[in-house]
Coordinates of C-alpha atoms in Angstrom, one line a residue:
M93 CA 113.5 114.5 -6.1
K94 CA 109.8 114.4 -4.8
T95 CA 107.1 114.7 -7.3
A96 CA 103.8 116.7 -6.8
R97 CA 102.0 113.3 -6.6
T98 CA 104.2 112.2 -3.7
R99 CA 103.7 115.5 -1.8
I100 CA 99.9 115.3 -1.9
P101 CA 99.5 112.6 0.9
H102 CA 101.8 114.6 3.1
L103 CA 99.7 117.8 2.6
V104 CA 96.5 116.0 3.3
T105 CA 97.9 114.7 6.6
V106 CA 98.9 118.2 7.7
V107 CA 95.5 119.6 6.8
L108 CA 93.8 116.8 8.8
M109 CA 96.0 117.4 11.8
L110 CA 95.2 121.1 11.7
L111 CA 91.5 120.4 11.4
G112 CA 91.8 118.0 14.4
M113 CA 93.5 120.6 16.5
M114 CA 90.9 123.3 15.7
T115 CA 88.1 120.9 16.5
A116 CA 89.7 120.0 19.9
A117 CA 90.2 123.7 20.7
A118 CA 86.6 124.4 19.9
A119 CA 85.4 121.6 22.1
T120 CA 87.5 122.8 25.0
A121 CA 86.2 126.3 24.6
Q122 CA 82.6 125.0 24.7
A123 CA 83.3 122.8 27.7
A124 CA 84.9 125.7 29.7
P125 CA 82.6 126.7 32.6
Q126 CA 80.7 130.0 32.1
R127 CA 80.1 132.5 34.9
L128 CA 76.4 132.9 35.8
T129 CA 75.1 136.4 35.3
G130 CA 71.8 138.0 36.2
S131 CA 69.6 135.5 38.0
A132 CA 69.1 131.7 38.3
T133 CA 67.1 129.0 40.0
V134 CA 69.1 126.4 42.1
C135 CA 68.3 123.7 44.6
S136 CA 68.8 124.7 48.3
N137 CA 71.8 122.4 48.7
S138 CA 73.7 124.2 45.9
P139 CA 76.6 126.5 46.8
I140 CA 75.8 130.2 46.2
P141 CA 78.4 132.0 44.1
T142 CA 80.3 134.9 45.7
G143 CA 78.4 138.2 45.3
W144 CA 75.0 136.4 44.8
V145 CA 72.1 136.4 47.1
I146 CA 68.9 134.3 47.7
T147 CA 65.9 136.3 46.7
S148 CA 63.2 133.6 47.3
S149 CA 62.8 130.0 48.6
Y150 CA 60.0 127.6 47.7
S151 CA 59.0 123.9 47.5
S152 CA 60.2 122.1 44.4
S153 CA 59.9 118.4 43.3
G154 CA 62.9 119.1 41.0
C155 CA 65.2 119.2 44.0
P156 CA 65.1 115.7 45.5
G157 CA 66.8 115.4 48.9
T158 CA 65.8 118.9 50.1
G159 CA 62.6 119.6 48.2
I160 CA 63.4 123.3 48.3
A161 CA 64.6 125.6 45.4
Y162 CA 66.1 129.1 45.6
T163 CA 66.0 131.9 43.2
I164 CA 69.3 133.7 43.3
A165 CA 70.6 136.9 41.9
D166 CA 73.9 138.7 41.2
V167 CA 74.1 142.0 43.1
T168 CA 77.3 143.2 41.5
G169 CA 76.9 146.9 40.8
Q170 CA 73.7 147.1 42.8
T171 CA 73.1 149.3 45.9
N172 CA 70.0 147.6 47.5
A173 CA 68.3 144.2 47.4
T174 CA 65.7 142.1 49.2
V175 CA 66.9 138.6 50.3
C176 CA 65.8 135.6 52.4
S177 CA 67.4 135.4 55.9
M178 CA 69.4 132.3 55.0
S179 CA 71.1 134.2 52.1
P180 CA 74.8 135.0 52.3
I181 CA 75.4 138.7 52.8
P182 CA 78.0 140.0 50.3
T183 CA 81.1 141.7 51.7
G184 CA 80.5 145.4 52.5
W185 CA 76.7 144.9 52.6
V186 CA 74.5 145.3 55.7
I187 CA 71.0 144.3 56.8
T188 CA 68.8 147.4 57.1
S189 CA 65.5 145.7 58.1
S190 CA 64.0 142.2 58.6
Y191 CA 60.3 141.1 58.4
S192 CA 58.1 138.0 57.9
S193 CA 57.9 136.8 54.3
A194 CA 55.9 133.8 52.8
G195 CA 58.4 134.0 49.9
C196 CA 61.2 132.6 52.1
R197 CA 60.2 129.0 52.8
G198 CA 62.3 127.6 55.6
T199 CA 62.8 130.7 57.7
G200 CA 59.8 132.8 56.8
V201 CA 62.0 135.9 57.2
A202 CA 63.3 138.4 54.6
Y203 CA 66.0 141.0 54.9
S204 CA 66.4 144.3 53.0
I205 CA 70.1 144.8 52.5
A206 CA 72.3 147.7 51.3
N207 CA 75.8 148.2 49.9
T208 CA 77.9 150.5 52.1
A209 CA 80.4 151.4 49.3
N210 CA 80.9 155.2 49.3
Q211 CA 78.8 155.6 52.5
T212 CA 79.9 156.9 55.9
N213 CA 76.8 156.1 58.0
A214 CA 74.0 153.6 58.1
T215 CA 71.2 152.2 60.3
V216 CA 71.3 148.4 60.5
C217 CA 69.7 145.5 62.4
S218 CA 71.7 144.0 65.2
M219 CA 72.2 140.7 63.3
S220 CA 73.8 142.5 60.4
P221 CA 77.5 142.0 59.6
I222 CA 79.5 145.1 60.4
P223 CA 81.9 146.0 57.5
T224 CA 85.6 146.2 58.2
G225 CA 86.6 149.6 59.6
W226 CA 83.0 150.4 60.7
V227 CA 81.8 150.8 64.3
I228 CA 78.6 150.8 66.2
T229 CA 77.8 154.2 67.6
S230 CA 74.4 153.5 69.2
S231 CA 71.9 150.7 69.8
Y232 CA 68.1 150.9 70.3
S233 CA 64.8 149.0 70.1
S234 CA 63.3 148.7 66.6
A235 CA 60.2 147.0 65.4
G236 CA 61.8 147.0 61.9
C237 CA 64.3 144.3 62.9
A238 CA 62.2 141.2 63.4
G239 CA 64.2 138.5 65.2
T240 CA 66.2 140.7 67.6
G241 CA 64.1 143.8 67.9
V242 CA 67.3 145.9 68.0
A243 CA 68.9 148.3 65.6
Y244 CA 72.4 149.8 65.4
T245 CA 73.6 153.1 63.9
I246 CA 77.1 152.5 62.4
A247 CA 79.8 154.7 61.0
N248 CA 82.8 154.3 58.8
T249 CA 86.1 155.3 60.7
A250 CA 88.1 155.9 57.5
N251 CA 90.0 159.2 57.8
Q252 CA 88.9 159.5 61.5
T253 CA 91.1 159.7 64.6
N254 CA 88.5 159.4 67.4
A255 CA 85.1 157.9 67.9
T256 CA 82.5 157.1 70.5
V257 CA 81.1 153.5 70.2
C258 CA 79.0 151.0 72.0
S259 CA 80.9 148.2 73.9
M260 CA 79.6 145.5 71.5
S261 CA 81.2 147.4 68.6
P262 CA 84.1 145.9 66.7
I263 CA 87.3 147.9 67.3
P264 CA 89.2 148.6 64.0
T265 CA 92.7 147.4 63.7
G266 CA 95.2 149.8 65.2
W267 CA 92.5 151.5 67.4
V268 CA 92.4 151.4 71.2
I269 CA 89.8 152.0 74.0
T270 CA 90.7 155.2 75.9
S271 CA 87.7 155.3 78.3
S272 CA 84.6 153.3 79.2
Y273 CA 81.3 154.5 80.8
S274 CA 77.6 153.8 81.3
S275 CA 75.4 154.9 78.3
A276 CA 71.6 154.6 77.8
G277 CA 72.3 154.9 74.1
C278 CA 73.9 151.4 73.9
R279 CA 71.0 149.1 74.5
G280 CA 72.1 145.6 75.3
T281 CA 75.3 146.4 77.2
G282 CA 74.6 149.9 78.6
V283 CA 78.3 150.7 78.1
A284 CA 80.0 153.0 75.7
Y285 CA 83.7 153.4 74.8
T286 CA 85.8 156.3 73.5
I287 CA 88.3 154.9 71.0
A288 CA 91.3 156.4 69.2
N289 CA 93.5 155.6 66.2
T290 CA 97.1 155.0 67.2
A291 CA 98.5 155.6 63.7
N292 CA 101.6 157.8 63.9
Q293 CA 101.5 157.7 67.7
N294 CA 104.1 156.4 70.1
Y295 CA 102.3 156.4 73.4
A296 CA 98.7 156.1 74.6
T297 CA 96.6 155.6 77.8
V298 CA 94.0 152.8 77.4
C299 CA 91.5 150.8 79.4
S300 CA 92.6 147.3 80.3
M301 CA 89.9 145.7 78.0
S302 CA 91.4 147.5 75.0
P303 CA 93.1 145.6 72.2
I304 CA 96.8 146.3 72.1
P305 CA 98.1 147.1 68.6
T306 CA 100.7 144.8 67.1
G307 CA 104.2 145.9 68.2
W308 CA 102.9 147.8 71.2
V309 CA 103.6 146.9 74.9
V310 CA 102.1 147.7 78.3
T311 CA 104.5 149.8 80.3
S312 CA 102.3 150.3 83.4
S313 CA 98.8 149.7 84.9
Y314 CA 96.8 151.4 87.5
S315 CA 93.3 151.9 88.9
S316 CA 91.1 154.2 86.9
A317 CA 87.5 155.3 87.4
G318 CA 87.4 156.2 83.7
C319 CA 87.5 152.5 82.7
A320 CA 84.0 151.2 83.8
G321 CA 84.0 147.4 83.8
T322 CA 87.5 146.7 84.8
G323 CA 88.5 149.9 86.7
V324 CA 92.1 149.5 85.4
A325 CA 94.0 151.5 82.8
Y326 CA 97.3 150.8 81.0
T327 CA 100.0 153.1 79.5
I328 CA 101.2 151.5 76.3
A329 CA 104.1 152.3 74.0
N330 CA 105.0 151.6 70.4
T331 CA 108.3 149.6 70.1
A332 CA 108.9 150.6 66.5
N333 CA 112.5 152.0 66.3
Q334 CA 113.1 150.8 69.9
S335 CA 115.6 148.2 71.0
Y336 CA 114.6 147.6 74.6
A337 CA 111.7 148.4 77.0
T338 CA 110.3 147.8 80.5
V339 CA 106.9 146.2 80.5
C340 CA 104.3 144.7 82.8
S341 CA 104.4 140.9 82.9
F342 CA 101.0 140.6 81.2
S343 CA 102.1 142.7 78.2
P344 CA 102.3 141.2 74.8
I345 CA 105.9 140.6 73.8
P346 CA 106.6 141.7 70.2
A347 CA 107.8 139.1 67.7
G348 CA 111.6 138.9 67.8
W349 CA 111.9 140.3 71.4
V350 CA 113.0 138.4 74.5
V351 CA 112.6 138.8 78.2
T352 CA 116.0 139.6 79.9
S353 CA 114.9 140.1 83.5
S354 CA 111.9 140.4 85.8
Y355 CA 111.2 142.0 89.2
S356 CA 108.4 143.2 91.5
S357 CA 106.8 146.6 90.8
A358 CA 103.8 148.4 92.2
G359 CA 103.5 150.1 88.8
C360 CA 101.9 147.0 87.3
V361 CA 98.5 146.6 89.1
G362 CA 97.3 143.1 88.4
S363 CA 100.5 141.2 88.5
G364 CA 103.0 143.3 90.4
V365 CA 105.8 142.1 88.1
V366 CA 107.8 143.9 85.5
Y367 CA 109.9 142.5 82.6
T368 CA 112.8 144.1 80.8
I369 CA 112.7 143.1 77.2
R370 CA 114.9 143.7 74.2
K371 CA 115.2 142.8 70.5
A372 CA 116.8 139.4 70.1

């Protein structure tokens, strides 16, 4: 039978072990990296955290190697900011103007930027990133965009089925170009496109420079004055729920489909060859 005296060393050992574990846990917690918030000053060779921007740039002896320091800020929850032109532009933000700035050593140019969340339209400089799902509806000269001298009006295509865009515009996923024509409202290319959303559609007529949505095929091609630039239009079809199709030889072949035969056809201007395809 153990006495109280023999149990004491054992209890002391347990207490010391618990204290050691608590101390180690506290040290680990203190060593865990903490997320920056608000603003900070960093050297120019420092990575910039996601969602942060460079608000100024200046000479600094505290940054050997580059001699340049940046002030950076977190724009989470903000709608507008002024940044230096070398700053990363957060996802969904656009450049609304650009101008000379002594506060941006290295480039001498600053941008005013804005968050497009909950917006449907914006005016941006031509060097601005275009958010996913947005398109360029016009292009024109602008003294407020130092560096390019060109501004764009852009629009969000969410919940839209058709749009008129300039030819340098990104085309949203699943949209196609239905016509192409000269337009003075698209400075830089002078060409505008009409585009349409193919969601819930099975067939469409598009210009030959149009992207072809995934799973769609080109069933014929022909000359068309409505497609300035190429002069050729395609008829395209959605292969969803289909097991075979007849397509032009330059058509994309959907994943999992194979070519079973080919033959000459005047209905495929450009190649003169047709494929029959089916699901493998």
